[in-house]
Amino acid sequence: MESVSAAKVYEKNGISFFHIKSEKFKTVRIDVFFIEPLNKEKASSNAIIPFVLKRGSESYPDQQKLAMRLEELYGAGLSANVMKKGENQIIHFNADFVSDQYTAGKTKLFDEIGNLVIEIITKPALENGSFNSNYFEQEKGNLIQRIKSRVNDKVHYSLLRCMEEMCKDELFAVYEDGDEESAKALTREKVYEDYAALLRESPVYVYISGIVSDSEIKTFVDKFDSIRRNNIKSIVVPNVKKDIPEVRRIEEPMDISQGKLCLGFRTQTEANSPDYYPLAIYNGILGGGVQSKLFQNVREKESMAYFAFSRLEKFKGLMVVCSGIDISNREKAEKVIAEQLTAIRNGDISDFEMDATKKTFETGIKSMQDSQGAMVDFFLSQHISNINENIDTFLERLLEVSKQDVVRISERITPDTVYFLTSLSEENS
Amino acid sequence: MKVKDFERIQERIYRYDHPSGLKAFVIPKKGYNKKYATFATYYGSVNNTFIIPGQKNETHVPDGIAHFLEHKLFEQEDGSVMDKFSKLGSEPNAYTSFTQTVYLFSCTDYFEENFRLLVDYVQHPYLTDESVEKEKGIIGQEIKMYEDNADWRVFFNLLDALYVNHPVKIDIAGTVDSISKITKETLLLCYNTFYHPSNMIILVVGDVEPQSVFKMVENGIRHKENPGKIESIFPDEPKHHNKRVVEKKLAVAMPQFQMGIKDNSNVFGYDLLKRKVAIEIILSMLMGRSSKLYNELYDEGLINQTFGSEVMLEGLYGFSAWGGQSNEPIKVYERINEMLEKTKKDGLDKESFARIKNAHEGRFIRSLNSPENISHSFIPLHFKGADYFDHAKVYEELTFSDTEEIFYSHFELEPALSVIWPVK
């Protein structure tokens, strides 16, 4: 069986258009990504842009009118968000709607919604040549709250904080929505300038998923000609190599009942390196699922935790191990985690661990093709890091990894930072 | 084997009734790589008091036991069944909700081996005193994780505000104290009572051959004598809410709130589905993205994008809930109550009804891409006698006057409020 591919259908003015053809879905998706180099000064400004744009456009000047329009279009979803891959900040617009076969032939949804997406991105509701000031101020307030609310999800927060501490002198430490101070300092005029620059200079990736005809795509693509483009920026390839003379220890007290222990490592491996594949297998054996050493030992054997996993930040070459534990178990947990890394380095990898990890990847990659959103994310990651593997060859590269490859990779996994989210006082635990 | 077609949404369900009383379903998903299989029992956290078939007296078990049993079923005499699934590259999982416990795997290859494994292990509990004790450490950490989780706490505190006696207000995993009382014997007692095939269903969503799935079900389900009716006992629940407001402090940046209202309709089957869909549509009309109130509150900075709503109708109990983050949850509470009172006087807005109903149908169709979503929605509705795919029929049949009638009966009480305030 041949896997799904993302066929590049057009490329002009630094905008690449792909069609992910697959007929089994009931929906069509449009995804537009603007790729910006991560930058402390501009991160908050870029982050507010999609939220201000979603407040209203020329034809739908407020979000109530826009919401009504989406309801008329068979409950189409329109979302905007900001994310980070490596040292790139990505501004993402997405529309998700039912295929025409479910609209009783009443309307051509792709055409209608394609126009709407382009209008939202390029024709915001304006006031004196800049963004609507109410929308801007409200979204500024929301952005500041979003930044503050990072703390709400304790697992996610501890992972982010660990990576922030690891990279405190590198661009990667900048969050996808920037920081509170720069968010507070945002002005409407400056953000509008940054918005114009984003439209003009960012590399753009557009993915169309589902049943759409070539002529419909052509019409949609041509509408992007209205955007004036020049000085297209290049996509950042972050440095992943770093010597760590000494492991740093960070403790952050908070009013919580369960501690979160995060151990950050440098993988010293680029996303587009052939060594990425053994690294992925390494991470899987260590902490990527129920067959992994962390799950088997920290949870099943020691009953110390409900969850224990490791995760890669592929683009920046980071790996973080994370587990939720009793505050008093911190030392013991660190010891058990360290033992798992040592075991892999000593070649203590069973055939079961190797096979189960590979099969888990195989299942994951095949299953990914049952979700339009997951495929878009996969192809975007490939495209921005200039990796040519398609889904099939990507899987092949993973399956051909040997135990020796994993041991070889394990030798370069460098401990960097130990972060512990702890309770306010030892007595609380 | 029976076949039912749902033309509007281009879906089909195959059904097989096993002599034991178990029902098996296949929902084909042509061209999908993933096969998603579930084995579920109509037994969840609310079933903490029951009469064992053949006995007269009520049995009461510790809070969190259904969830505990879910954890322990993975353990088999020859080790954890998770390892066996892992060998096949599939992802095993399980979850316990208020009214059901669901065991599942997701695979792309070796479907038959995986499926036989699922059918087999759920029917073979293997418990030892030692392994039960050991699990208390793991579940204890799971409970602690949820203690720090504001989304979870704000929701359970709302249930505490809504319900005076009903066990739905009790945390699904129980407490560290309640699970300390769980033993091998109490677990087996619950297993033997609720894991009878007549109380269970199997569902496979994916590109599989229904005949061969049903053949495996036929051969894999062990015949057990039908014990008769399994009777769960629920305390009398007054019609009114327990408390108007429940408040708590946690380490969050901004207050979080949930408002809710108890549904006393006690409906089942198609009526339940129709009522659920109608309340969902009503909530969109009153406070959804296109409503006047949502946009006013948003423009005034009183709510943000996290605002959302949900409806849960479980037959013997039910509620709707809505909320998100707000710096002034009390003000939002008052504004929503004012709007509800005004709507009760003026009636619902007929003009928005058709548009919003149409949008809900579109969202329903969009959700059918996901085998996980189909399974998670299908199972609880099935246990309540409703068919998930009948959503399409409801969207076709539901009228404005039905909806208005449901509005008046659902929104009788003044909503209750749960707030999580930031510490400091």
PDB file of C-alpha atoms in Angstrom, chain A residues 196-352:
ATOM      1  CA  ALA A 196       2.801  44.024   6.986  1.00  0.00           C
ATOM      2  CA  ALA A 197       6.334  42.615   7.168  1.00  0.00           C
ATOM      3  CA  LEU A 198       4.989  39.162   7.970  1.00  0.00           C
ATOM      4  CA  LEU A 199       2.766  39.212   4.889  1.00  0.00           C
ATOM      5  CA  ARG A 200       5.560  40.563   2.723  1.00  0.00           C
ATOM      6  CA  GLU A 201       8.629  38.639   3.883  1.00  0.00           C
ATOM      7  CA  SER A 202       7.789  35.381   5.695  1.00  0.00           C
ATOM      8  CA  PRO A 203       8.147  32.060   3.930  1.00  0.00           C
ATOM      9  CA  VAL A 204       4.627  30.642   3.661  1.00  0.00           C
ATOM     10  CA  TYR A 205       3.472  27.031   3.444  1.00  0.00           C
ATOM     11  CA  VAL A 206      -0.079  26.255   2.385  1.00  0.00           C
ATOM     12  CA  TYR A 207      -1.610  22.788   2.597  1.00  0.00           C
ATOM     13  CA  ILE A 208      -4.896  21.767   1.042  1.00  0.00           C
ATOM     14  CA  SER A 209      -6.190  18.427   2.277  1.00  0.00           C
ATOM     15  CA  GLY A 210      -9.066  16.401   0.892  1.00  0.00           C
ATOM     16  CA  ILE A 211     -11.132  16.239  -2.254  1.00  0.00           C
ATOM     17  CA  VAL A 212     -10.552  19.456  -4.184  1.00  0.00           C
ATOM     18  CA  SER A 213     -10.222  19.741  -7.951  1.00  0.00           C
ATOM     19  CA  ASP A 214      -7.120  21.086  -9.695  1.00  0.00           C
ATOM     20  CA  SER A 215      -9.058  24.031 -11.066  1.00  0.00           C
ATOM     21  CA  GLU A 216     -10.415  24.948  -7.636  1.00  0.00           C
ATOM     22  CA  ILE A 217      -6.872  24.847  -6.283  1.00  0.00           C
ATOM     23  CA  LYS A 218      -5.603  27.003  -9.144  1.00  0.00           C
ATOM     24  CA  THR A 219      -8.243  29.649  -8.440  1.00  0.00           C
ATOM     25  CA  PHE A 220      -7.359  29.628  -4.758  1.00  0.00           C
ATOM     26  CA  VAL A 221      -3.610  29.825  -5.397  1.00  0.00           C
ATOM     27  CA  ASP A 222      -4.020  32.767  -7.777  1.00  0.00           C
ATOM     28  CA  LYS A 223      -5.688  34.809  -5.070  1.00  0.00           C
ATOM     29  CA  PHE A 224      -2.408  34.896  -3.163  1.00  0.00           C
ATOM     30  CA  ASP A 225      -1.044  37.072  -5.994  1.00  0.00           C
ATOM     31  CA  SER A 226      -2.737  40.011  -4.314  1.00  0.00           C
ATOM     32  CA  ILE A 227      -0.161  39.855  -1.506  1.00  0.00           C
ATOM     33  CA  ARG A 228       2.858  42.027  -2.250  1.00  0.00           C
ATOM     34  CA  ARG A 229       5.939  39.915  -1.524  1.00  0.00           C
ATOM     35  CA  ASN A 230       9.659  40.684  -1.418  1.00  0.00           C
ATOM     36  CA  ASN A 231      12.872  40.056   0.594  1.00  0.00           C
ATOM     37  CA  ILE A 232      11.648  36.614   1.572  1.00  0.00           C
ATOM     38  CA  LYS A 233      13.409  35.513   4.763  1.00  0.00           C
ATOM     39  CA  SER A 234      15.049  32.170   5.183  1.00  0.00           C
ATOM     40  CA  ILE A 235      14.027  29.542   7.680  1.00  0.00           C
ATOM     41  CA  VAL A 236      16.268  29.277  10.736  1.00  0.00           C
ATOM     42  CA  VAL A 237      18.282  26.119  11.200  1.00  0.00           C
ATOM     43  CA  PRO A 238      19.126  26.156  14.896  1.00  0.00           C
ATOM     44  CA  ASN A 239      22.457  25.131  16.337  1.00  0.00           C
ATOM     45  CA  VAL A 240      22.046  21.879  18.251  1.00  0.00           C
ATOM     46  CA  LYS A 241      25.611  21.258  19.418  1.00  0.00           C
ATOM     47  CA  LYS A 242      26.525  22.397  22.897  1.00  0.00           C
ATOM     48  CA  ASP A 243      29.127  21.462  25.500  1.00  0.00           C
ATOM     49  CA  ILE A 244      27.737  21.228  29.001  1.00  0.00           C
ATOM     50  CA  PRO A 245      30.540  21.481  31.557  1.00  0.00           C
ATOM     51  CA  GLU A 246      28.205  21.169  34.517  1.00  0.00           C
ATOM     52  CA  VAL A 247      24.597  20.100  35.046  1.00  0.00           C
ATOM     53  CA  ARG A 248      22.441  22.939  36.379  1.00  0.00           C
ATOM     54  CA  ARG A 249      19.796  22.363  39.019  1.00  0.00           C
ATOM     55  CA  ILE A 250      16.711  24.522  39.163  1.00  0.00           C
ATOM     56  CA  GLU A 251      14.015  24.251  41.796  1.00  0.00           C
ATOM     57  CA  GLU A 252      10.756  26.168  41.547  1.00  0.00           C
ATOM     58  CA  PRO A 253       8.379  26.133  44.498  1.00  0.00           C
ATOM     59  CA  MET A 254       4.639  26.438  43.892  1.00  0.00           C
ATOM     60  CA  ASP A 255       1.441  25.745  45.810  1.00  0.00           C
ATOM     61  CA  ILE A 256       0.949  22.207  44.477  1.00  0.00           C
ATOM     62  CA  SER A 257       0.625  18.701  45.850  1.00  0.00           C
ATOM     63  CA  GLN A 258       2.579  16.660  43.256  1.00  0.00           C
ATOM     64  CA  GLY A 259       6.168  17.389  42.219  1.00  0.00           C
ATOM     65  CA  LYS A 260       7.209  17.400  38.566  1.00  0.00           C
ATOM     66  CA  LEU A 261      10.730  16.277  37.844  1.00  0.00           C
ATOM     67  CA  CYS A 262      12.167  17.203  34.432  1.00  0.00           C
ATOM     68  CA  LEU A 263      15.605  16.213  33.231  1.00  0.00           C
ATOM     69  CA  GLY A 264      16.788  18.068  30.157  1.00  0.00           C
ATOM     70  CA  PHE A 265      19.397  16.639  27.767  1.00  0.00           C
ATOM     71  CA  ARG A 266      21.172  17.768  24.611  1.00  0.00           C
ATOM     72  CA  THR A 267      20.947  15.195  21.845  1.00  0.00           C
ATOM     73  CA  GLN A 268      23.622  17.019  19.773  1.00  0.00           C
ATOM     74  CA  THR A 269      21.674  15.855  16.700  1.00  0.00           C
ATOM     75  CA  GLU A 270      20.188  17.959  13.886  1.00  0.00           C
ATOM     76  CA  ALA A 271      16.654  17.314  12.709  1.00  0.00           C
ATOM     77  CA  ASN A 272      17.825  16.561   9.163  1.00  0.00           C
ATOM     78  CA  SER A 273      20.732  14.342  10.198  1.00  0.00           C
ATOM     79  CA  PRO A 274      20.683  10.618   9.377  1.00  0.00           C
ATOM     80  CA  ASP A 275      21.287  10.191  13.107  1.00  0.00           C
ATOM     81  CA  TYR A 276      17.829  11.528  13.847  1.00  0.00           C
ATOM     82  CA  TYR A 277      16.367   8.058  13.195  1.00  0.00           C
ATOM     83  CA  PRO A 278      18.459   6.186  15.799  1.00  0.00           C
ATOM     84  CA  LEU A 279      17.795   9.094  18.158  1.00  0.00           C
ATOM     85  CA  ALA A 280      14.040   8.676  17.707  1.00  0.00           C
ATOM     86  CA  ILE A 281      14.355   4.952  18.451  1.00  0.00           C
ATOM     87  CA  TYR A 282      16.562   5.751  21.450  1.00  0.00           C
ATOM     88  CA  ASN A 283      13.915   8.115  22.811  1.00  0.00           C
ATOM     89  CA  GLY A 284      11.210   5.510  22.192  1.00  0.00           C
ATOM     90  CA  ILE A 285      13.122   2.842  24.125  1.00  0.00           C
ATOM     91  CA  LEU A 286      13.822   5.249  26.950  1.00  0.00           C
ATOM     92  CA  GLY A 287      10.434   6.850  27.431  1.00  0.00           C
ATOM     93  CA  GLY A 288       8.119   6.684  24.448  1.00  0.00           C
ATOM     94  CA  GLY A 289       5.228   4.490  25.482  1.00  0.00           C
ATOM     95  CA  VAL A 290       4.222   1.585  27.691  1.00  0.00           C
ATOM     96  CA  GLN A 291       7.075  -0.646  26.512  1.00  0.00           C
ATOM     97  CA  SER A 292       9.676   1.986  27.429  1.00  0.00           C
ATOM     98  CA  LYS A 293      12.212   1.720  30.222  1.00  0.00           C
ATOM     99  CA  LEU A 294      10.826   4.731  32.048  1.00  0.00           C
ATOM    100  CA  PHE A 295       7.249   3.442  32.070  1.00  0.00           C
ATOM    101  CA  GLN A 296       8.341  -0.061  33.010  1.00  0.00           C
ATOM    102  CA  ASN A 297      10.657   1.007  35.819  1.00  0.00           C
ATOM    103  CA  VAL A 298       9.507   4.330  37.259  1.00  0.00           C
ATOM    104  CA  ARG A 299       5.844   3.393  37.097  1.00  0.00           C
ATOM    105  CA  GLU A 300       5.379  -0.365  36.901  1.00  0.00           C
ATOM    106  CA  LYS A 301       8.343  -1.571  38.959  1.00  0.00           C
ATOM    107  CA  GLU A 302       8.757   1.195  41.516  1.00  0.00           C
ATOM    108  CA  SER A 303       5.110   2.413  41.641  1.00  0.00           C
ATOM    109  CA  MET A 304       6.535   5.892  42.012  1.00  0.00           C
ATOM    110  CA  ALA A 305       4.553   7.696  39.359  1.00  0.00           C
ATOM    111  CA  TYR A 306       1.466   7.624  37.208  1.00  0.00           C
ATOM    112  CA  PHE A 307       3.414   8.960  34.236  1.00  0.00           C
ATOM    113  CA  ALA A 308       7.071   8.961  33.214  1.00  0.00           C
ATOM    114  CA  PHE A 309       8.082   9.740  29.655  1.00  0.00           C
ATOM    115  CA  SER A 310      10.766  11.307  27.505  1.00  0.00           C
ATOM    116  CA  ARG A 311      10.148  13.657  24.637  1.00  0.00           C
ATOM    117  CA  LEU A 312      12.266  15.101  21.845  1.00  0.00           C
ATOM    118  CA  GLU A 313      12.294  18.649  20.620  1.00  0.00           C
ATOM    119  CA  LYS A 314      13.515  17.492  17.258  1.00  0.00           C
ATOM    120  CA  PHE A 315      14.446  20.847  15.743  1.00  0.00           C
ATOM    121  CA  LYS A 316      16.576  22.114  18.632  1.00  0.00           C
ATOM    122  CA  GLY A 317      18.058  18.751  19.550  1.00  0.00           C
ATOM    123  CA  LEU A 318      16.623  18.595  23.050  1.00  0.00           C
ATOM    124  CA  MET A 319      15.261  15.698  25.032  1.00  0.00           C
ATOM    125  CA  VAL A 320      13.309  16.062  28.273  1.00  0.00           C
ATOM    126  CA  VAL A 321      12.407  13.286  30.676  1.00  0.00           C
ATOM    127  CA  CYS A 322       9.408  14.115  32.860  1.00  0.00           C
ATOM    128  CA  SER A 323       7.610  12.398  35.723  1.00  0.00           C
ATOM    129  CA  GLY A 324       5.031  13.413  38.343  1.00  0.00           C
ATOM    130  CA  ILE A 325       6.183  12.171  41.744  1.00  0.00           C
ATOM    131  CA  ASP A 326       5.863  12.621  45.480  1.00  0.00           C
ATOM    132  CA  ILE A 327       8.128  15.482  46.558  1.00  0.00           C
ATOM    133  CA  SER A 328       9.954  13.133  48.916  1.00  0.00           C
ATOM    134  CA  ASN A 329      10.801  10.734  46.061  1.00  0.00           C
ATOM    135  CA  ARG A 330      12.885  13.187  44.110  1.00  0.00           C
ATOM    136  CA  GLU A 331      16.305  11.608  44.689  1.00  0.00           C
ATOM    137  CA  LYS A 332      15.052   8.107  44.201  1.00  0.00           C
ATOM    138  CA  ALA A 333      13.300   9.051  40.948  1.00  0.00           C
ATOM    139  CA  GLU A 334      16.417  10.760  39.613  1.00  0.00           C
ATOM    140  CA  LYS A 335      18.417   7.674  40.408  1.00  0.00           C
ATOM    141  CA  VAL A 336      15.977   5.310  38.685  1.00  0.00           C
ATOM    142  CA  ILE A 337      15.822   7.568  35.619  1.00  0.00           C
ATOM    143  CA  ALA A 338      19.625   7.783  35.437  1.00  0.00           C
ATOM    144  CA  GLU A 339      19.824   3.987  35.617  1.00  0.00           C
ATOM    145  CA  GLN A 340      17.676   3.723  32.500  1.00  0.00           C
ATOM    146  CA  LEU A 341      19.985   5.982  30.510  1.00  0.00           C
ATOM    147  CA  THR A 342      23.001   4.029  31.720  1.00  0.00           C
ATOM    148  CA  ALA A 343      21.347   0.754  30.767  1.00  0.00           C
ATOM    149  CA  ILE A 344      20.899   1.880  27.164  1.00  0.00           C
ATOM    150  CA  ARG A 345      24.484   3.152  27.049  1.00  0.00           C
ATOM    151  CA  ASN A 346      25.657  -0.265  28.238  1.00  0.00           C
ATOM    152  CA  GLY A 347      23.749  -1.894  25.409  1.00  0.00           C
ATOM    153  CA  ASP A 348      21.159  -3.321  27.766  1.00  0.00           C
ATOM    154  CA  ILE A 349      18.394  -3.224  25.165  1.00  0.00           C
ATOM    155  CA  SER A 350      16.237  -6.306  24.782  1.00  0.00           C
ATOM    156  CA  ASP A 351      14.924  -7.546  21.464  1.00  0.00           C
ATOM    157  CA  PHE A 352      11.470  -6.889  22.858  1.00  0.00           C
TER     158      PHE A 352
END
